mmCIF file of N, CA, C and O in Angstrom:
data_model
loop_
_atom_site.group_PDB
_atom_site.id
_atom_site.type_symbol
_atom_site.label_atom_id
_atom_site.label_comp_id
_atom_site.label_asym_id
_atom_site.label_seq_id
_atom_site.Cartn_x
_atom_site.Cartn_y
_atom_site.Cartn_z
ATOM 1 N N UNK A 1 0.894 -1.193 0.088
ATOM 2 C CA UNK A 1 0.108 -0.076 0.163
ATOM 3 C C UNK A 1 0.819 1.173 0.071
ATOM 4 O O UNK A 1 1.811 1.159 0.852
ATOM 5 N N UNK A 2 0.393 2.329 -0.591
ATOM 6 C CA UNK A 2 1.180 3.565 -0.589
ATOM 7 C C UNK A 2 0.516 4.644 0.283
ATOM 8 O O UNK A 2 -0.699 4.541 0.380
ATOM 9 N N UNK A 3 1.051 5.622 0.522
ATOM 10 C CA UNK A 3 0.450 6.724 1.113
ATOM 11 C C UNK A 3 -1.019 7.288 0.796
ATOM 12 O O UNK A 3 -0.766 7.370 -0.663
ATOM 13 N N UNK A 4 -1.971 7.271 1.223
ATOM 14 C CA UNK A 4 -3.385 7.432 0.683
ATOM 15 C C UNK A 4 -4.182 6.448 0.465
ATOM 16 O O UNK A 4 -5.257 6.512 0.094
ATOM 17 N N UNK A 5 -3.540 5.291 0.267
ATOM 18 C CA UNK A 5 -4.242 4.174 -0.078
ATOM 19 C C UNK A 5 -5.047 3.521 1.077
ATOM 20 O O UNK A 5 -4.741 3.707 2.307
ATOM 21 N N UNK A 6 -6.318 3.018 1.116
ATOM 22 C CA UNK A 6 -6.836 2.357 2.172
ATOM 23 C C UNK A 6 -7.758 1.293 1.592
ATOM 24 O O UNK A 6 -7.924 1.212 0.366
ATOM 25 N N UNK A 7 -8.508 0.448 2.810
ATOM 26 C CA UNK A 7 -9.152 -1.036 2.533
ATOM 27 C C UNK A 7 -9.615 -0.963 3.322
ATOM 28 O O UNK A 7 -9.123 -1.083 4.930
ATOM 29 N N UNK A 8 -10.895 -1.565 3.630
ATOM 30 C CA UNK A 8 -11.713 -1.989 4.713
ATOM 31 C C UNK A 8 -11.348 -3.349 4.973
ATOM 32 O O UNK A 8 -10.980 -4.362 3.793
ATOM 33 N N UNK A 9 -11.387 -3.655 6.480
ATOM 34 C CA UNK A 9 -10.501 -4.984 6.809
ATOM 35 C C UNK A 9 -10.937 -5.569 8.417
ATOM 36 O O UNK A 9 -11.183 -4.429 8.874
ATOM 37 N N UNK A 10 -10.565 -6.647 8.748
ATOM 38 C CA UNK A 10 -10.553 -6.980 9.744
ATOM 39 C C UNK A 10 -9.141 -7.787 10.140
ATOM 40 O O UNK A 10 -8.946 -7.978 9.289
ATOM 41 N N UNK A 11 -9.044 -7.586 11.615
ATOM 42 C CA UNK A 11 -7.335 -8.418 11.708
ATOM 43 C C UNK A 11 -7.394 -8.681 13.153
ATOM 44 O O UNK A 11 -8.129 -8.230 14.091
ATOM 45 N N UNK A 12 -6.492 -9.687 13.303
ATOM 46 C CA UNK A 12 -6.445 -10.086 14.745
ATOM 47 C C UNK A 12 -4.904 -10.059 14.968
ATOM 48 O O UNK A 12 -3.774 -10.326 13.980
ATOM 49 N N UNK A 13 -4.371 -9.189 15.933
ATOM 50 C CA UNK A 13 -3.013 -8.859 16.225
ATOM 51 C C UNK A 13 -2.655 -8.978 17.699
ATOM 52 O O UNK A 13 -3.729 -8.477 18.457
ATOM 53 N N UNK A 14 -1.416 -8.826 18.374
ATOM 54 C CA UNK A 14 -0.997 -8.808 19.226
ATOM 55 C C UNK A 14 -0.780 -6.872 19.803
ATOM 56 O O UNK A 14 0.058 -6.331 18.996
ATOM 57 N N UNK A 15 -1.250 -6.709 20.849
ATOM 58 C CA UNK A 15 -1.088 -5.238 21.150
ATOM 59 C C UNK A 15 0.465 -5.074 21.810
ATOM 60 O O UNK A 15 0.972 -5.419 22.505
ATOM 61 N N UNK A 16 1.074 -3.991 21.092
ATOM 62 C CA UNK A 16 2.572 -3.723 21.389
ATOM 63 C C UNK A 16 2.217 -2.491 22.665
ATOM 64 O O UNK A 16 3.026 -2.610 23.647
ATOM 65 N N UNK A 17 1.644 -1.449 22.574
ATOM 66 C CA UNK A 17 1.456 -0.529 23.432
ATOM 67 C C UNK A 17 -0.038 0.126 23.423
ATOM 68 O O UNK A 17 -0.909 -0.034 22.383
ATOM 69 N N UNK A 18 -0.356 0.911 24.293
ATOM 70 C CA UNK A 18 -1.630 1.551 24.404
ATOM 71 C C UNK A 18 -1.031 2.912 24.954
ATOM 72 O O UNK A 18 -0.384 3.301 25.995
ATOM 73 N N UNK A 19 -2.176 3.966 24.654
ATOM 74 C CA UNK A 19 -1.904 5.190 25.292
ATOM 75 C C UNK A 19 -2.418 5.247 26.606
ATOM 76 O O UNK A 19 -3.343 4.669 27.055
ATOM 77 N N UNK A 20 -1.318 5.729 27.519
ATOM 78 C CA UNK A 20 -1.455 5.778 29.072
ATOM 79 C C UNK A 20 -2.090 6.717 29.557
ATOM 80 O O UNK A 20 -2.428 6.906 30.714
ATOM 81 N N UNK A 21 -2.617 7.885 28.735
ATOM 82 C CA UNK A 21 -3.393 8.800 29.253
ATOM 83 C C UNK A 21 -4.674 8.419 29.272
ATOM 84 O O UNK A 21 -5.484 8.774 30.136
ATOM 85 N N UNK A 22 -5.357 8.089 27.944
ATOM 86 C CA UNK A 22 -6.716 7.630 28.231
ATOM 87 C C UNK A 22 -7.200 6.160 27.414
ATOM 88 O O UNK A 22 -8.173 5.849 27.563
ATOM 89 N N UNK A 23 -6.226 5.749 26.744
ATOM 90 C CA UNK A 23 -6.610 4.250 25.998
ATOM 91 C C UNK A 23 -7.049 4.981 24.711
ATOM 92 O O UNK A 23 -7.872 3.942 24.333
ATOM 93 N N UNK A 24 -6.867 6.170 24.155
ATOM 94 C CA UNK A 24 -7.550 6.470 22.974
ATOM 95 C C UNK A 24 -6.844 5.979 21.598
ATOM 96 O O UNK A 24 -7.226 6.418 20.588
ATOM 97 N N UNK A 25 -5.774 5.307 21.864
ATOM 98 C CA UNK A 25 -5.089 4.718 20.782
ATOM 99 C C UNK A 25 -4.462 3.353 21.092
ATOM 100 O O UNK A 25 -4.077 3.297 22.326
ATOM 101 N N UNK A 26 -3.831 2.735 19.980
ATOM 102 C CA UNK A 26 -2.983 1.326 20.329
ATOM 103 C C UNK A 26 -2.346 1.003 19.190
ATOM 104 O O UNK A 26 -2.537 1.372 18.223
ATOM 105 N N UNK A 27 -1.195 0.527 19.533
ATOM 106 C CA UNK A 27 -0.359 -0.109 18.246
ATOM 107 C C UNK A 27 -0.326 -1.623 18.632
ATOM 108 O O UNK A 27 -0.471 -2.126 19.464
ATOM 109 N N UNK A 28 -0.285 -1.968 17.105
ATOM 110 C CA UNK A 28 -0.283 -3.704 17.097
ATOM 111 C C UNK A 28 0.557 -4.275 16.307
ATOM 112 O O UNK A 28 1.210 -3.438 15.538
ATOM 113 N N UNK A 29 1.215 -5.309 16.598
ATOM 114 C CA UNK A 29 2.140 -6.303 16.080
ATOM 115 C C UNK A 29 2.038 -6.684 14.607
ATOM 116 O O UNK A 29 1.284 -7.422 14.639
ATOM 117 N N UNK A 30 2.647 -6.155 13.645
ATOM 118 C CA UNK A 30 2.367 -6.438 12.286
ATOM 119 C C UNK A 30 3.495 -8.009 11.944
ATOM 120 O O UNK A 30 3.402 -8.471 10.952
ATOM 121 N N UNK A 31 4.253 -8.307 12.499
ATOM 122 C CA UNK A 31 5.561 -9.030 12.264
ATOM 123 C C UNK A 31 6.589 -8.278 11.494
ATOM 124 O O UNK A 31 6.326 -7.035 11.139
ATOM 125 N N UNK A 32 7.682 -8.937 11.445
ATOM 126 C CA UNK A 32 8.583 -8.168 10.601
ATOM 127 C C UNK A 32 9.157 -6.976 11.319
ATOM 128 O O UNK A 32 9.471 -5.989 10.545
ATOM 129 N N UNK A 33 8.848 -6.822 12.335
ATOM 130 C CA UNK A 33 9.342 -5.083 13.231
ATOM 131 C C UNK A 33 8.409 -4.314 12.801
ATOM 132 O O UNK A 33 9.067 -3.048 12.719
ATOM 133 N N UNK A 34 7.304 -4.507 12.023
ATOM 134 C CA UNK A 34 6.418 -3.351 11.617
ATOM 135 C C UNK A 34 5.195 -3.317 12.732
ATOM 136 O O UNK A 34 4.966 -4.520 13.295
ATOM 137 N N UNK A 35 4.659 -2.476 13.005
ATOM 138 C CA UNK A 35 3.167 -2.333 13.903
ATOM 139 C C UNK A 35 2.152 -1.361 13.048
ATOM 140 O O UNK A 35 2.575 -0.544 12.178
ATOM 141 N N UNK A 36 1.082 -1.265 13.410
ATOM 142 C CA UNK A 36 -0.066 -0.278 13.054
ATOM 143 C C UNK A 36 -0.422 0.491 14.303
ATOM 144 O O UNK A 36 -0.753 -0.151 15.086
ATOM 145 N N UNK A 37 -0.540 1.793 13.550
ATOM 146 C CA UNK A 37 -1.227 2.581 14.813
ATOM 147 C C UNK A 37 -2.826 2.518 14.671
ATOM 148 O O UNK A 37 -3.126 2.694 13.352
ATOM 149 N N UNK A 38 -3.426 2.397 15.657
ATOM 150 C CA UNK A 38 -4.888 1.975 15.716
ATOM 151 C C UNK A 38 -5.441 3.236 16.464
ATOM 152 O O UNK A 38 -5.418 3.324 17.581
ATOM 153 N N UNK A 39 -6.492 3.872 16.090
ATOM 154 C CA UNK A 39 -7.198 5.184 16.436
ATOM 155 C C UNK A 39 -8.577 4.479 16.362
ATOM 156 O O UNK A 39 -9.008 3.867 15.663
ATOM 157 N N UNK A 40 -9.514 4.970 17.121
ATOM 158 C CA UNK A 40 -10.905 4.707 17.031
ATOM 159 C C UNK A 40 -11.815 5.611 16.495
ATOM 160 O O UNK A 40 -11.714 6.996 16.646
ATOM 161 N N UNK A 41 -12.774 5.199 15.700
ATOM 162 C CA UNK A 41 -13.438 6.225 14.851
ATOM 163 C C UNK A 41 -14.457 7.097 15.719
ATOM 164 O O UNK A 41 -15.170 6.714 16.582
ATOM 165 N N UNK A 42 -14.325 8.528 15.147
ATOM 166 C CA UNK A 42 -15.141 9.408 15.742
ATOM 167 C C UNK A 42 -14.886 9.509 17.353
ATOM 168 O O UNK A 42 -15.569 10.158 18.068
ATOM 169 N N UNK A 43 -13.695 9.247 17.778
ATOM 170 C CA UNK A 43 -12.769 9.307 19.241
ATOM 171 C C UNK A 43 -14.237 8.598 20.171
ATOM 172 O O UNK A 43 -14.430 8.956 20.909
ATOM 173 N N UNK A 44 -15.023 7.449 19.440
ATOM 174 C CA UNK A 44 -16.299 7.203 20.045
ATOM 175 C C UNK A 44 -15.692 6.346 21.139
ATOM 176 O O UNK A 44 -16.838 5.823 21.861
ATOM 177 N N UNK A 45 -14.715 5.768 21.524
ATOM 178 C CA UNK A 45 -14.441 4.520 22.680
ATOM 179 C C UNK A 45 -13.160 4.556 22.680
ATOM 180 O O UNK A 45 -12.344 5.000 21.889
ATOM 181 N N UNK A 46 -12.569 3.822 23.931
ATOM 182 C CA UNK A 46 -11.308 3.715 24.228
ATOM 183 C C UNK A 46 -10.984 2.308 24.723
ATOM 184 O O UNK A 46 -12.170 1.622 24.847
ATOM 185 N N UNK A 47 -9.826 1.867 24.461
ATOM 186 C CA UNK A 47 -9.626 0.624 25.188
ATOM 187 C C UNK A 47 -8.910 0.529 26.695
ATOM 188 O O UNK A 47 -8.281 1.725 27.001
ATOM 189 N N UNK A 48 -8.960 -0.665 27.294
ATOM 190 C CA UNK A 48 -8.187 -0.566 28.637
ATOM 191 C C UNK A 48 -6.826 -0.054 28.416
ATOM 192 O O UNK A 48 -6.080 -0.607 27.651
ATOM 193 N N UNK A 49 -6.174 0.570 29.428
ATOM 194 C CA UNK A 49 -4.651 0.848 29.340
ATOM 195 C C UNK A 49 -3.639 -0.315 29.846
ATOM 196 O O UNK A 49 -2.492 -0.039 29.153
ATOM 197 N N UNK A 50 -4.056 -1.365 30.265
ATOM 198 C CA UNK A 50 -3.419 -2.512 30.713
ATOM 199 C C UNK A 50 -3.604 -3.665 29.635
ATOM 200 O O UNK A 50 -3.132 -4.603 30.147
ATOM 201 N N UNK A 51 -3.697 -3.553 28.359
ATOM 202 C CA UNK A 51 -3.747 -4.649 27.437
ATOM 203 C C UNK A 51 -2.580 -5.042 26.492
ATOM 204 O O UNK A 51 -2.612 -5.700 25.650
ATOM 205 N N UNK A 52 -1.615 -4.419 26.785
ATOM 206 C CA UNK A 52 -0.206 -4.829 26.104
ATOM 207 C C UNK A 52 0.045 -6.029 26.062
ATOM 208 O O UNK A 52 0.047 -6.669 27.424
ATOM 209 N N UNK A 53 0.245 -6.668 24.956
ATOM 210 C CA UNK A 53 0.627 -8.221 25.302
ATOM 211 C C UNK A 53 -0.433 -8.808 24.558
ATOM 212 O O UNK A 53 -0.447 -10.255 24.471
ATOM 213 N N UNK A 54 -1.860 -8.555 25.057
ATOM 214 C CA UNK A 54 -2.886 -9.441 24.800
ATOM 215 C C UNK A 54 -3.286 -9.270 23.235
ATOM 216 O O UNK A 54 -2.940 -8.391 22.455
ATOM 217 N N UNK A 55 -4.044 -10.322 22.672
ATOM 218 C CA UNK A 55 -4.542 -10.297 21.416
ATOM 219 C C UNK A 55 -5.765 -9.565 21.227
ATOM 220 O O UNK A 55 -6.973 -9.818 22.069
ATOM 221 N N UNK A 56 -6.151 -8.891 20.251
ATOM 222 C CA UNK A 56 -7.226 -8.194 19.902
ATOM 223 C C UNK A 56 -7.817 -8.562 18.473
ATOM 224 O O UNK A 56 -6.975 -8.789 17.460
ATOM 225 N N UNK A 57 -9.103 -8.205 18.294
ATOM 226 C CA UNK A 57 -9.680 -8.391 16.713
ATOM 227 C C UNK A 57 -10.431 -6.738 16.475
ATOM 228 O O UNK A 57 -10.950 -6.264 17.362
ATOM 229 N N UNK A 58 -9.725 -6.450 15.441
ATOM 230 C CA UNK A 58 -10.325 -4.982 15.149
ATOM 231 C C UNK A 58 -11.069 -5.388 13.433
ATOM 232 O O UNK A 58 -10.696 -5.787 12.920
ATOM 233 N N UNK A 59 -11.747 -4.331 13.443
ATOM 234 C CA UNK A 59 -12.912 -4.192 12.402
ATOM 235 C C UNK A 59 -12.751 -2.575 11.779
ATOM 236 O O UNK A 59 -12.826 -1.672 12.789
ATOM 237 N N UNK A 60 -12.453 -2.245 10.743
ATOM 238 C CA UNK A 60 -12.178 -0.936 10.393
ATOM 239 C C UNK A 60 -11.770 -0.602 8.931
ATOM 240 O O UNK A 60 -11.829 -1.266 8.112
ATOM 241 N N UNK A 61 -11.123 0.227 8.986
ATOM 242 C CA UNK A 61 -10.575 0.970 7.686
ATOM 243 C C UNK A 61 -8.870 0.987 7.894
ATOM 244 O O UNK A 61 -8.096 1.752 8.610
ATOM 245 N N UNK A 62 -8.174 0.465 6.940
ATOM 246 C CA UNK A 62 -6.316 0.295 7.016
ATOM 247 C C UNK A 62 -6.107 1.035 6.033
ATOM 248 O O UNK A 62 -6.840 1.173 5.178
ATOM 249 N N UNK A 63 -5.171 2.060 6.475
ATOM 250 C CA UNK A 63 -4.625 2.968 5.423
ATOM 251 C C UNK A 63 -3.304 3.169 5.636
ATOM 252 O O UNK A 63 -2.562 3.070 6.725
ATOM 253 N N UNK A 64 -2.195 4.024 4.787
ATOM 254 C CA UNK A 64 -1.265 4.311 4.932
ATOM 255 C C UNK A 64 -0.916 5.784 5.048
ATOM 256 O O UNK A 64 -1.898 6.453 4.144
ATOM 257 N N UNK A 65 -0.082 6.562 5.693
ATOM 258 C CA UNK A 65 -0.032 7.714 5.797
ATOM 259 C C UNK A 65 1.225 8.167 6.542
ATOM 260 O O UNK A 65 2.165 7.138 6.877
ATOM 261 N N UNK A 66 1.885 9.459 6.339
ATOM 262 C CA UNK A 66 2.901 9.753 6.882
ATOM 263 C C UNK A 66 2.536 10.771 8.057
ATOM 264 O O UNK A 66 1.789 11.322 8.023
ATOM 265 N N UNK A 67 3.391 10.494 9.224
ATOM 266 C CA UNK A 67 3.083 11.142 10.554
ATOM 267 C C UNK A 67 4.166 12.026 10.796
ATOM 268 O O UNK A 67 5.535 11.926 10.769
ATOM 269 N N UNK A 68 3.878 13.285 11.317
ATOM 270 C CA UNK A 68 4.780 14.443 11.334
ATOM 271 C C UNK A 68 5.767 14.113 12.512
ATOM 272 O O UNK A 68 5.313 13.119 13.708
ATOM 273 N N UNK A 69 6.540 14.872 12.728
ATOM 274 C CA UNK A 69 7.725 14.820 14.033
ATOM 275 C C UNK A 69 6.844 14.942 15.356
ATOM 276 O O UNK A 69 7.017 14.195 16.330
ATOM 277 N N UNK A 70 6.049 16.096 15.074
ATOM 278 C CA UNK A 70 5.211 16.548 16.338
ATOM 279 C C UNK A 70 4.162 15.432 16.948
ATOM 280 O O UNK A 70 4.129 15.307 18.108
ATOM 281 N N UNK A 71 3.647 14.989 16.076
ATOM 282 C CA UNK A 71 2.899 13.659 16.275
ATOM 283 C C UNK A 71 3.537 12.779 16.778
ATOM 284 O O UNK A 71 2.824 11.983 17.819
ATOM 285 N N UNK A 72 4.518 12.268 16.299
ATOM 286 C CA UNK A 72 5.297 11.006 16.628
ATOM 287 C C UNK A 72 5.639 11.299 18.046
ATOM 288 O O UNK A 72 5.461 10.624 18.936
ATOM 289 N N UNK A 73 6.374 12.470 18.599
ATOM 290 C CA UNK A 73 6.596 13.188 19.889
ATOM 291 C C UNK A 73 5.438 13.008 20.918
ATOM 292 O O UNK A 73 5.412 12.552 22.083
ATOM 293 N N UNK A 74 4.001 13.362 20.274
ATOM 294 C CA UNK A 74 3.179 13.302 21.161
ATOM 295 C C UNK A 74 2.537 11.854 21.858
ATOM 296 O O UNK A 74 2.555 11.660 22.777
ATOM 297 N N UNK A 75 2.672 10.973 20.678
ATOM 298 C CA UNK A 75 2.247 9.677 20.998
ATOM 299 C C UNK A 75 3.483 9.051 21.950
ATOM 300 O O UNK A 75 2.960 8.312 22.707
ATOM 301 N N UNK A 76 4.428 9.290 21.650
ATOM 302 C CA UNK A 76 5.751 8.885 22.572
ATOM 303 C C UNK A 76 5.453 9.356 23.822
ATOM 304 O O UNK A 76 5.778 8.734 24.863
ATOM 305 N N UNK A 77 5.233 10.496 23.873
ATOM 306 C CA UNK A 77 4.737 11.079 25.606
ATOM 307 C C UNK A 77 3.441 10.329 25.967
ATOM 308 O O UNK A 77 3.599 10.009 27.117
ATOM 309 N N UNK A 78 2.469 10.142 25.361
ATOM 310 C CA UNK A 78 1.182 9.359 25.623
ATOM 311 C C UNK A 78 1.662 7.883 26.217
ATOM 312 O O UNK A 78 1.313 7.562 27.207
ATOM 313 N N UNK A 79 2.612 7.324 25.394
ATOM 314 C CA UNK A 79 3.127 5.999 25.887
ATOM 315 C C UNK A 79 4.083 5.802 27.094
ATOM 316 O O UNK A 79 4.362 5.061 27.289
ATOM 317 N N UNK A 80 4.363 7.162 27.475
ATOM 318 C CA UNK A 80 5.166 7.012 28.582
ATOM 319 C C UNK A 80 6.742 7.134 28.290
ATOM 320 O O UNK A 80 7.495 6.620 29.126
ATOM 321 N N UNK A 81 7.302 7.242 27.320
ATOM 322 C CA UNK A 81 8.555 7.090 26.684
ATOM 323 C C UNK A 81 9.369 8.399 27.524
ATOM 324 O O UNK A 81 8.812 9.431 27.846
ATOM 325 N N UNK A 82 10.865 8.230 27.452
ATOM 326 C CA UNK A 82 11.521 9.264 28.093
ATOM 327 C C UNK A 82 11.808 10.424 27.294
ATOM 328 O O UNK A 82 11.631 10.416 26.234
ATOM 329 N N UNK A 83 12.298 11.315 28.031
ATOM 330 C CA UNK A 83 12.437 12.850 27.451
ATOM 331 C C UNK A 83 13.559 12.496 26.266
ATOM 332 O O UNK A 83 13.724 12.947 25.151
ATOM 333 N N UNK A 84 14.678 11.565 26.530
ATOM 334 C CA UNK A 84 15.586 11.343 25.453
ATOM 335 C C UNK A 84 14.882 10.531 24.270
ATOM 336 O O UNK A 84 15.323 10.829 23.143
ATOM 337 N N UNK A 85 14.194 9.650 24.421
ATOM 338 C CA UNK A 85 13.506 8.563 23.420
ATOM 339 C C UNK A 85 12.588 9.984 22.530
ATOM 340 O O UNK A 85 12.646 9.730 21.436
ATOM 341 N N UNK A 86 11.924 10.608 23.188
ATOM 342 C CA UNK A 86 10.947 11.548 22.626
ATOM 343 C C UNK A 86 12.145 12.531 21.704
ATOM 344 O O UNK A 86 11.771 12.971 20.381
ATOM 345 N N UNK A 87 12.999 12.917 22.229
ATOM 346 C CA UNK A 87 13.972 13.668 21.499
ATOM 347 C C UNK A 87 14.648 13.325 20.195
ATOM 348 O O UNK A 87 14.915 13.929 19.429
ATOM 349 N N UNK A 88 14.533 12.165 20.211
ATOM 350 C CA UNK A 88 15.309 11.235 19.329
ATOM 351 C C UNK A 88 14.553 11.208 18.163
ATOM 352 O O UNK A 88 15.093 10.826 17.147
ATOM 353 N N UNK A 89 13.049 11.566 18.331
ATOM 354 C CA UNK A 89 12.248 11.283 16.963
ATOM 355 C C UNK A 89 12.540 12.682 16.259
ATOM 356 O O UNK A 89 12.208 14.034 16.587
ATOM 357 N N UNK A 90 13.277 12.519 14.717
ATOM 358 C CA UNK A 90 13.579 13.381 14.211
ATOM 359 C C UNK A 90 13.402 13.460 12.834
ATOM 360 O O UNK A 90 13.816 14.527 11.918
ATOM 361 N N UNK A 91 12.472 12.579 12.253
ATOM 362 C CA UNK A 91 12.018 12.443 10.896
ATOM 363 C C UNK A 91 10.674 11.933 10.472
ATOM 364 O O UNK A 91 10.018 11.167 11.592
ATOM 365 N N UNK A 92 9.992 12.611 9.635
ATOM 366 C CA UNK A 92 8.604 12.200 9.271
ATOM 367 C C UNK A 92 8.556 10.712 8.937
ATOM 368 O O UNK A 92 9.883 10.110 8.644
ATOM 369 N N UNK A 93 7.546 9.959 9.427
ATOM 370 C CA UNK A 93 7.392 8.558 9.235
ATOM 371 C C UNK A 93 6.377 8.093 8.614
ATOM 372 O O UNK A 93 5.164 8.273 8.754
ATOM 373 N N UNK A 94 6.719 7.120 7.604
ATOM 374 C CA UNK A 94 5.397 6.456 6.797
ATOM 375 C C UNK A 94 4.847 5.471 7.652
ATOM 376 O O UNK A 94 5.887 4.618 8.241
ATOM 377 N N UNK A 95 3.743 5.325 8.102
ATOM 378 C CA UNK A 95 3.150 4.355 8.851
ATOM 379 C C UNK A 95 2.037 3.718 8.336
ATOM 380 O O UNK A 95 1.198 4.138 7.499
ATOM 381 N N UNK A 96 1.752 2.684 8.717
ATOM 382 C CA UNK A 96 0.479 1.731 8.584
ATOM 383 C C UNK A 96 -0.673 2.338 9.582
ATOM 384 O O UNK A 96 -0.136 2.290 11.289
ATOM 385 N N UNK A 97 -1.852 2.409 9.130
ATOM 386 C CA UNK A 97 -2.609 3.161 10.504
ATOM 387 C C UNK A 97 -3.754 2.204 10.198
ATOM 388 O O UNK A 97 -4.247 1.753 9.023
ATOM 389 N N UNK A 98 -4.868 2.409 11.348
ATOM 390 C CA UNK A 98 -6.186 1.639 11.135
ATOM 391 C C UNK A 98 -7.140 2.565 12.077
ATOM 392 O O UNK A 98 -6.711 2.876 12.989
ATOM 393 N N UNK A 99 -8.201 2.739 11.216
ATOM 394 C CA UNK A 99 -9.481 3.300 11.830
ATOM 395 C C UNK A 99 -10.306 2.480 12.340
ATOM 396 O O UNK A 99 -11.002 1.837 11.494
ATOM 397 N N UNK A 100 -10.401 1.912 13.618
ATOM 398 C CA UNK A 100 -11.336 0.833 14.133
ATOM 399 C C UNK A 100 -12.489 1.636 14.650
ATOM 400 O O UNK A 100 -12.640 2.555 15.151
ATOM 401 N N UNK A 101 -13.909 0.761 13.678
ATOM 402 C CA UNK A 101 -15.043 1.101 14.497
ATOM 403 C C UNK A 101 -15.441 -0.264 15.338
ATOM 404 O O UNK A 101 -16.565 -0.027 15.911
ATOM 405 N N UNK A 102 -14.682 -0.845 15.857
ATOM 406 C CA UNK A 102 -14.827 -2.018 16.853
ATOM 407 C C UNK A 102 -13.539 -2.750 17.105
ATOM 408 O O UNK A 102 -12.777 -2.831 16.356
ATOM 409 N N UNK A 103 -13.638 -3.210 18.432
ATOM 410 C CA UNK A 103 -12.280 -3.905 18.969
ATOM 411 C C UNK A 103 -13.081 -4.830 19.859
ATOM 412 O O UNK A 103 -13.617 -4.790 20.851
ATOM 413 N N UNK A 104 -12.409 -6.067 19.769
ATOM 414 C CA UNK A 104 -12.720 -7.345 20.565
ATOM 415 C C UNK A 104 -11.494 -7.424 21.379
ATOM 416 O O UNK A 104 -10.355 -7.607 20.837
ATOM 417 N N UNK A 105 -11.411 -7.748 22.640
ATOM 418 C CA UNK A 105 -10.361 -8.170 23.545
ATOM 419 C C UNK A 105 -10.558 -9.615 23.642
ATOM 420 O O UNK A 105 -11.404 -10.070 24.098
ATOM 421 N N UNK A 106 -9.696 -10.609 23.340
ATOM 422 C CA UNK A 106 -9.704 -12.026 23.436
ATOM 423 C C UNK A 106 -9.700 -12.222 24.902
ATOM 424 O O UNK A 106 -8.353 -11.759 25.347
ATOM 425 N N UNK A 107 -10.213 -13.175 25.308
ATOM 426 C CA UNK A 107 -9.943 -13.800 26.537
ATOM 427 C C UNK A 107 -9.028 -14.869 26.877
ATOM 428 O O UNK A 107 -8.981 -15.494 26.091
#
């Protein structure tokens, strides 16, 4: 997929990290050292902040976009990264993203 492409999809993946401020986003493991940033449609729901390492099923729209340095630093701060880790973010990043309209946490 290229920047601007999107596809409706469902996927199952392990949670790498969750916004520790509200649970308003999460990253999922795609394998091969890649991950997808998941946000929630219309900011309509959040996920528990303690689900890192657990498996989820998500439904929605997958897409590719570029994320600015400021936004990457904001996410790093939300994730509880150190000031040094946040300062090390110096380049725009092409990312896989997902707007979920539903999330199931596998028990």
